[in-house]
PDB file of C-alpha atoms in Angstrom:
ATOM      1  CA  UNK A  33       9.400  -3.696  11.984  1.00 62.00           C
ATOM      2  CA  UNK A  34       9.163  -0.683  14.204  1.00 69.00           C
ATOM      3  CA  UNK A  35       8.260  -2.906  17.587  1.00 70.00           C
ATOM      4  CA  UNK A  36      10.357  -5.844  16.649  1.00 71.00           C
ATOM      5  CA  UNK A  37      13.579  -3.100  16.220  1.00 72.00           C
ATOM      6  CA  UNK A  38      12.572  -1.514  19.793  1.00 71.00           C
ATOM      7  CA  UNK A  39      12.644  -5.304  21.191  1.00 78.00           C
ATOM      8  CA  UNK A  40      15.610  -6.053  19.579  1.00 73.00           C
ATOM      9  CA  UNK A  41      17.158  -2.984  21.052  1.00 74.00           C
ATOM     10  CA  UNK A  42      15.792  -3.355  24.342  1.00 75.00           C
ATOM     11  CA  UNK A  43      17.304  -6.947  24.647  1.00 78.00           C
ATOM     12  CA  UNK A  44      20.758  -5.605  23.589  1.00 80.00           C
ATOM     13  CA  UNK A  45      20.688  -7.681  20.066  1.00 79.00           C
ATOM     14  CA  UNK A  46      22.429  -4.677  18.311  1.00 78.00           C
ATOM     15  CA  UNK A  47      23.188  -7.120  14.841  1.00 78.00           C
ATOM     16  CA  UNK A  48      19.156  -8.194  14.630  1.00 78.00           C
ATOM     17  CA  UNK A  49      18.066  -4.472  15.430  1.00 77.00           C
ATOM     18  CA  UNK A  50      20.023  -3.295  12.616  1.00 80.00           C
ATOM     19  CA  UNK A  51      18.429  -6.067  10.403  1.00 80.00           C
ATOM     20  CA  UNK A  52      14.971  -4.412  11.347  1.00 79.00           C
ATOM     21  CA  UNK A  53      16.441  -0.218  10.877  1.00 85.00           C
ATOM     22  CA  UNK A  54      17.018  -0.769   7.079  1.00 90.00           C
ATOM     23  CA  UNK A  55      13.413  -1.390   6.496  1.00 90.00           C
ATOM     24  CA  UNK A  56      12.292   1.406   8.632  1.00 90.00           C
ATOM     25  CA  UNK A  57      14.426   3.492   6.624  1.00 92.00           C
ATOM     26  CA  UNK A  58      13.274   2.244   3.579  1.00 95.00           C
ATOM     27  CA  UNK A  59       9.837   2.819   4.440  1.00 94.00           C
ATOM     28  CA  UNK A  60      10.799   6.867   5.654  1.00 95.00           C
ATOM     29  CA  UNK A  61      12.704   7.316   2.416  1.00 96.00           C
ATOM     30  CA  UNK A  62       9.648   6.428   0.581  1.00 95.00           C
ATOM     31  CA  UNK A  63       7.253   8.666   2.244  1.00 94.00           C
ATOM     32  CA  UNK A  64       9.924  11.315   1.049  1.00 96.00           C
ATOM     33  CA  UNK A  65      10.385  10.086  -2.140  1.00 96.00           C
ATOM     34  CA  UNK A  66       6.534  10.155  -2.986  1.00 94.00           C
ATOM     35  CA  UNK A  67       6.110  13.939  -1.623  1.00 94.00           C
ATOM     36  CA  UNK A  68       9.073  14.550  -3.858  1.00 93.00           C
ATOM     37  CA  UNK A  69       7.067  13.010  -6.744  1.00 92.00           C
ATOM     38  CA  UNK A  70       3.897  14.639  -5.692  1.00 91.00           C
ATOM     39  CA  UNK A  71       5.657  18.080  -5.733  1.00 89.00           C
ATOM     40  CA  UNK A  72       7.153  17.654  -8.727  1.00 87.00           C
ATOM     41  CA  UNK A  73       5.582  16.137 -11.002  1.00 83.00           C
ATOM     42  CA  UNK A  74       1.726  17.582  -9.482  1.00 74.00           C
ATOM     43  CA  UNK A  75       1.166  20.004 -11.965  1.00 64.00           C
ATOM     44  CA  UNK A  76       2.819  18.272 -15.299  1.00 71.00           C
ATOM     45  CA  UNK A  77       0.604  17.133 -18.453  1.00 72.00           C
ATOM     46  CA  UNK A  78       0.808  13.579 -19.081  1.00 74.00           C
ATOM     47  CA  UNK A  79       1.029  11.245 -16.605  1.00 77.00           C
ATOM     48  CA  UNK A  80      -0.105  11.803 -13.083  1.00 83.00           C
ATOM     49  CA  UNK A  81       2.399  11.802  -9.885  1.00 87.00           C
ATOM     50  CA  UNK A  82       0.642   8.670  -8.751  1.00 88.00           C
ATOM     51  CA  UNK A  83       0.649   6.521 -11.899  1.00 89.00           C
ATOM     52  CA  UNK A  84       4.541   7.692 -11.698  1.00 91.00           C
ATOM     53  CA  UNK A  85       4.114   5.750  -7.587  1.00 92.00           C
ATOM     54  CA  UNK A  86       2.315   2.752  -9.629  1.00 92.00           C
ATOM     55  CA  UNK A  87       5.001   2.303 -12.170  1.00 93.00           C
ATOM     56  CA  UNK A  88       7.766   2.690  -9.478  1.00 95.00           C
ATOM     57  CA  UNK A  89       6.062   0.448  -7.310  1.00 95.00           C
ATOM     58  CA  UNK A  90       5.979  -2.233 -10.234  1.00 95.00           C
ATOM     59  CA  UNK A  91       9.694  -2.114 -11.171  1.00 96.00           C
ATOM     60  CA  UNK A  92      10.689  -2.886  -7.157  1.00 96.00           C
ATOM     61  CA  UNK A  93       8.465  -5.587  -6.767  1.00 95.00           C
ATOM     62  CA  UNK A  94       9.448  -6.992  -9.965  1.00 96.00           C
ATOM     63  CA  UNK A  95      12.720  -6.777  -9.208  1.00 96.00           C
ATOM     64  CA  UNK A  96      12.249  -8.230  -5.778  1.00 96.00           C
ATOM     65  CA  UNK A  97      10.498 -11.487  -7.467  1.00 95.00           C
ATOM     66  CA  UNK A  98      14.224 -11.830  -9.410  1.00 95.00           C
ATOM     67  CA  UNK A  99      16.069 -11.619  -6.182  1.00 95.00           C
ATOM     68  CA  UNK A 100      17.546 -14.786  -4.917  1.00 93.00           C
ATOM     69  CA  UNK A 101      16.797 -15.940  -1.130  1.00 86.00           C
ATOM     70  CA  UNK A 102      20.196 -14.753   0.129  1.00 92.00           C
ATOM     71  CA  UNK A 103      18.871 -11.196  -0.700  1.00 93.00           C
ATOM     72  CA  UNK A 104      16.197 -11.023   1.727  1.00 90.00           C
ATOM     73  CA  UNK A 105      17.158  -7.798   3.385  1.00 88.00           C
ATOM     74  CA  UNK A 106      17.686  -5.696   0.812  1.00 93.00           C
ATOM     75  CA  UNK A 107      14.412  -7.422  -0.650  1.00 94.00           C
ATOM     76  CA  UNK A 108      12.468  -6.538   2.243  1.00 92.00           C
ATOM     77  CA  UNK A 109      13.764  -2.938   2.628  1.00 94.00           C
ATOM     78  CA  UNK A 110      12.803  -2.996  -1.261  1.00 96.00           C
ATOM     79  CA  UNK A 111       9.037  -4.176  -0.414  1.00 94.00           C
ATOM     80  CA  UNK A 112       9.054  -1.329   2.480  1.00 94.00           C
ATOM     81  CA  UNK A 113      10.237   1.438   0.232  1.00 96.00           C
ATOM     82  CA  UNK A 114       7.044   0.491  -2.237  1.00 95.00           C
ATOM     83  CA  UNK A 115       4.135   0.498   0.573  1.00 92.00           C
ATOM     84  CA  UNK A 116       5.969   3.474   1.746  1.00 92.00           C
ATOM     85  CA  UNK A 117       5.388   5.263  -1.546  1.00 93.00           C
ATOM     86  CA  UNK A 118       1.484   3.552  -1.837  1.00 89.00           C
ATOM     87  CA  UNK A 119       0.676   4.299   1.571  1.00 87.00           C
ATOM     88  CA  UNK A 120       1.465   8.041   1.275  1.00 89.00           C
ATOM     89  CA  UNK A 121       0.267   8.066  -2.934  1.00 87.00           C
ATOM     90  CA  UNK A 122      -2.941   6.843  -2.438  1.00 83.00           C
ATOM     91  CA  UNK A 123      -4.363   7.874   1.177  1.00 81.00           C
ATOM     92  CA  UNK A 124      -8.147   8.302  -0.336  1.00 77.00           C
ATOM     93  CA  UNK A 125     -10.413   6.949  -2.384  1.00 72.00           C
ATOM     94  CA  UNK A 126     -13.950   8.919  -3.434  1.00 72.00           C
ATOM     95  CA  UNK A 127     -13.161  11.550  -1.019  1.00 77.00           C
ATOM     96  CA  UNK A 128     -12.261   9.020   1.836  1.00 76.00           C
ATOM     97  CA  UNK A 129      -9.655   8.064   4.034  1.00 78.00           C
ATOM     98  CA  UNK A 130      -7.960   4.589   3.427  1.00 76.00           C
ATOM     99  CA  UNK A 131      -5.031   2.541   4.282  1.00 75.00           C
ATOM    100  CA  UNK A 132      -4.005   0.999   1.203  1.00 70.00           C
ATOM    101  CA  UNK A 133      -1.190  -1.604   3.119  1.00 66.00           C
ATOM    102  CA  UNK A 134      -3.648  -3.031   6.160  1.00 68.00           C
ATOM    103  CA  UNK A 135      -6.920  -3.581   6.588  1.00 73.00           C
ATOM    104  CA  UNK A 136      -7.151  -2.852  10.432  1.00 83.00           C
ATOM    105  CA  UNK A 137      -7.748   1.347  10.261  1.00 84.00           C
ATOM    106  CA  UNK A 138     -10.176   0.227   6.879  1.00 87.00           C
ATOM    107  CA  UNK A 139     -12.289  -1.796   9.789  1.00 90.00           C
ATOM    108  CA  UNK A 140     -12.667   0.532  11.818  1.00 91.00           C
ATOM    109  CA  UNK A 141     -13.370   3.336   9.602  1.00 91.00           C
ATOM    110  CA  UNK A 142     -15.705   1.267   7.456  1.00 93.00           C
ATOM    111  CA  UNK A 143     -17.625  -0.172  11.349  1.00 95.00           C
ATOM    112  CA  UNK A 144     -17.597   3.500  12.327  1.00 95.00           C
ATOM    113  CA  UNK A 145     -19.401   4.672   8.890  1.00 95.00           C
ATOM    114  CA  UNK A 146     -22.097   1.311   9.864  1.00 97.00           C
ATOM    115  CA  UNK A 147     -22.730   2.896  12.855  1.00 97.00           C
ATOM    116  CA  UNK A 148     -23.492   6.178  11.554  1.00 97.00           C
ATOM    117  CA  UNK A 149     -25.743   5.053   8.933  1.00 97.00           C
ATOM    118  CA  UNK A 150     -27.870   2.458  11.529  1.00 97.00           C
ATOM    119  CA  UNK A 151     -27.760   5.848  13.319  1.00 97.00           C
ATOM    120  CA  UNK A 152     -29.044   8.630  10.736  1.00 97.00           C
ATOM    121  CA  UNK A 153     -30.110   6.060   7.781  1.00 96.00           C
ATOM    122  CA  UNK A 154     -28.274   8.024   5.208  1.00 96.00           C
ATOM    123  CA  UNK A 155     -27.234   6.842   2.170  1.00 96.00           C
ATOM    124  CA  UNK A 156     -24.009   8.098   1.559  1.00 94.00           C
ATOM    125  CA  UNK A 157     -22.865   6.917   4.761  1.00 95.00           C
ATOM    126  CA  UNK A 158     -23.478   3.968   4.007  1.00 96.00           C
ATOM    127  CA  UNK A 159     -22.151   3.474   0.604  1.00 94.00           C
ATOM    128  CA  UNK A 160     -19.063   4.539   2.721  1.00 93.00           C
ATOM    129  CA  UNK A 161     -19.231   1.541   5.053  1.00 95.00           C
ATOM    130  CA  UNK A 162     -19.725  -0.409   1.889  1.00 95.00           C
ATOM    131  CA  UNK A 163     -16.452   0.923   0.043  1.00 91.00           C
ATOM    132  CA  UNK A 164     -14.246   0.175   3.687  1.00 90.00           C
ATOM    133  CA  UNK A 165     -15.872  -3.489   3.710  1.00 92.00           C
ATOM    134  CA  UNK A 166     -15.282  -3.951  -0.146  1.00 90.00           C
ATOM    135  CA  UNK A 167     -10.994  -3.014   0.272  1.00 85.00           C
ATOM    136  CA  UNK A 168     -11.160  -5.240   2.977  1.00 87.00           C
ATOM    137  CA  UNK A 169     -12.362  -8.188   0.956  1.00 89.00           C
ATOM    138  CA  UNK A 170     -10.036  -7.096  -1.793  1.00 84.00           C
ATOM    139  CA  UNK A 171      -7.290  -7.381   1.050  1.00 82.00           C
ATOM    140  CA  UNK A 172      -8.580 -10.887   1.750  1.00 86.00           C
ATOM    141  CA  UNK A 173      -8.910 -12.263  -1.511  1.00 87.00           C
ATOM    142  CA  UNK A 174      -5.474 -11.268  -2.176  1.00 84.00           C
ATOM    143  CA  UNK A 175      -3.747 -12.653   0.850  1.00 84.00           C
ATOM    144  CA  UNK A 176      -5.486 -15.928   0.167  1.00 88.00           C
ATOM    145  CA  UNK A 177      -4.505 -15.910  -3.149  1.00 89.00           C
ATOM    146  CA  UNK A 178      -0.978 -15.307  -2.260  1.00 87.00           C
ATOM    147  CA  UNK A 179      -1.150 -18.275   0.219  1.00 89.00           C
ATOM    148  CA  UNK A 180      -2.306 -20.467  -2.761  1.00 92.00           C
ATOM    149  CA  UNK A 181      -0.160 -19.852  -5.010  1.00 92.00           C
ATOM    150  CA  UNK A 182       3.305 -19.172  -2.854  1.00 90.00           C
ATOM    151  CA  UNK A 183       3.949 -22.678  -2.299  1.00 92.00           C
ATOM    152  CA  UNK A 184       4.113 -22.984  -6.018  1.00 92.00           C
ATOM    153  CA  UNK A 185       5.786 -19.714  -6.962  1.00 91.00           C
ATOM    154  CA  UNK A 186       8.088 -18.943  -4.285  1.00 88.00           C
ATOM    155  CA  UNK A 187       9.169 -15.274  -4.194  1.00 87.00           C
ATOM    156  CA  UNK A 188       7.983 -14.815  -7.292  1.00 90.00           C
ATOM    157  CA  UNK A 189       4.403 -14.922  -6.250  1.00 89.00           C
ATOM    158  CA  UNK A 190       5.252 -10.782  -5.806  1.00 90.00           C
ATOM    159  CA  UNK A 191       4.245 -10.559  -9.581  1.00 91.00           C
ATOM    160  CA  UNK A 192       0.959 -10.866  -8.961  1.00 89.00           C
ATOM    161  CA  UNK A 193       0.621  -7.918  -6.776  1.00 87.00           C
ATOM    162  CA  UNK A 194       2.309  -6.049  -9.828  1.00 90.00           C
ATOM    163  CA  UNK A 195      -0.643  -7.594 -12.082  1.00 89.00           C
ATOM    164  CA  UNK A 196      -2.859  -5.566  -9.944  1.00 86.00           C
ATOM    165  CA  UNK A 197      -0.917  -2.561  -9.829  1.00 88.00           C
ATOM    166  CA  UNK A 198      -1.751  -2.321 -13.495  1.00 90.00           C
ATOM    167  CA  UNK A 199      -4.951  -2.896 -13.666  1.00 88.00           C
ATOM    168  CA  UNK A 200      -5.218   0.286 -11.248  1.00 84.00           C
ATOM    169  CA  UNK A 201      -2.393   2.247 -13.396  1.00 85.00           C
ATOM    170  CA  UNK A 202      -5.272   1.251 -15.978  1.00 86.00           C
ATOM    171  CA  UNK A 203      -8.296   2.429 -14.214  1.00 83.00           C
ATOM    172  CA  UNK A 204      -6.148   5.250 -13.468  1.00 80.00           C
ATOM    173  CA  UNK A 205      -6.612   6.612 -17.492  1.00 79.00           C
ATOM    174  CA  UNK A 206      -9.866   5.976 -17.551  1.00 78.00           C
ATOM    175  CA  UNK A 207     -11.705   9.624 -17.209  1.00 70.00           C
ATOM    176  CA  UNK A 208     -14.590   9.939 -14.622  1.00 65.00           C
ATOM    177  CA  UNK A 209     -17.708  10.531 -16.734  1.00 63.00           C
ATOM    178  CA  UNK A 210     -19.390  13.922 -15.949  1.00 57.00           C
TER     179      UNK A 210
END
C-alpha cells in the first residue's frame, strides 16, 4: 500500500492516493494499539495481551466477511489494522524472529539458518531452518486454500483465517510442559 500511495502521489492522482493512506493508517494505528495492549494488559492474571490481539483480530475479520462489496475500503483498512496488531503481537516464535503476515523475511531467515547448519552441523540451527520452512508451508497451504475456496465463498472466505486464529488462541492455553 505504501509504494502504490507514493506512485499514486508521484503521478498527481490525489483521490487514489488517499484510497491507499487509510490503510497505511490503519496498519500504524494497530502497531499502537497492540503496544497499548501489551502495556496494559502485560502483567494481568487471566488472559494474556496476545490472546486479547487473537480475539481482536477475530471480531475484524469476522466482521469484514459481513461487509458488503461496496465497503471495500473501510474493509481493507479493517484487514490492515488486524496484521498490524499480529505483526507487532507475535514477532517470535521459540525464541525466533518471524513475520507472521509474509513469507519473504521467513525465507530468508529460515535459508540463512540452512546455511549455518551445512556450515557448523548443529542441531539447533537447524531445527531453526526447519521451523522458517514449516511457517512457510503453513503460508502456502493457506493461500491455496483460500484460492479454492474464494470462488465459492466470496468475502466470506476471511472466516477461515479466523478458524485458525482459534486454534492458536487454543494452543495459546495449553501450558508448556517442564
Amino acid at each position: 500500500n505504501i509504494v502504490l500511495f507514493g506512485e499514486r502521489l508521484f503521478h498527481g492522482d490525489w483521490a487514489g492516493a488517499v484510497k491507499y493512506l487509510f490503510p497505511i493508517l490503519a496498519f500504524a494505528l494497530g502497531v499502537l494499539v497492540a503496544q497499548v495492549m501489551r502495556h496494559r494488559i502485560r502483567d494481568r492474571r487471566g488472559m494474556h495481551w496476545r490472546q486479547l490481539v487473537l480475539m481482536v483480530e477475530m471480531l475484524l475479520l469476522l466482521a469484514v466477511g459481513l461487509m458488503p462489496e461496496t465497503w471495500n475500503a473501510p474493509a481493507n483498512a479493517a484487514v490492515s489494522f488486524a496484521c498490524a496488531l499480529q505483526v507487532q503481537a507475535f514477532r517470535k516464535v521459540n525464541g525466533y524472529a518471524y513475520a507472521s503476515t509474509m513469507c519473504i523475511g521467513n525465507l530468508r531467515s529460515g535459508m540463512e539458518a540452512l546455511e549455518a547448519y551445512l556450515r557448523t552441523r548443529d542441531k539447533p540451527v537447524l531445527r531453526a531452518a526447519l521451523q522458517y520452512f514449516a511457517v512457510i508451508l503453513l503460508f502456502m497451504v493457506g493461500a491455496g486454500l483460500g484460492s479454492i475456496i474464494s470462488p465459492w465463498l466470496g468475502i466470506r472466505a476471511i472466516w477461515v483465517c479466523c478458524v485458525w486464529l482459534m486454534i492458536s488462541f487454543g494452543l495459546m492455553l495449553i501450558k508448556p510442559q517442564e
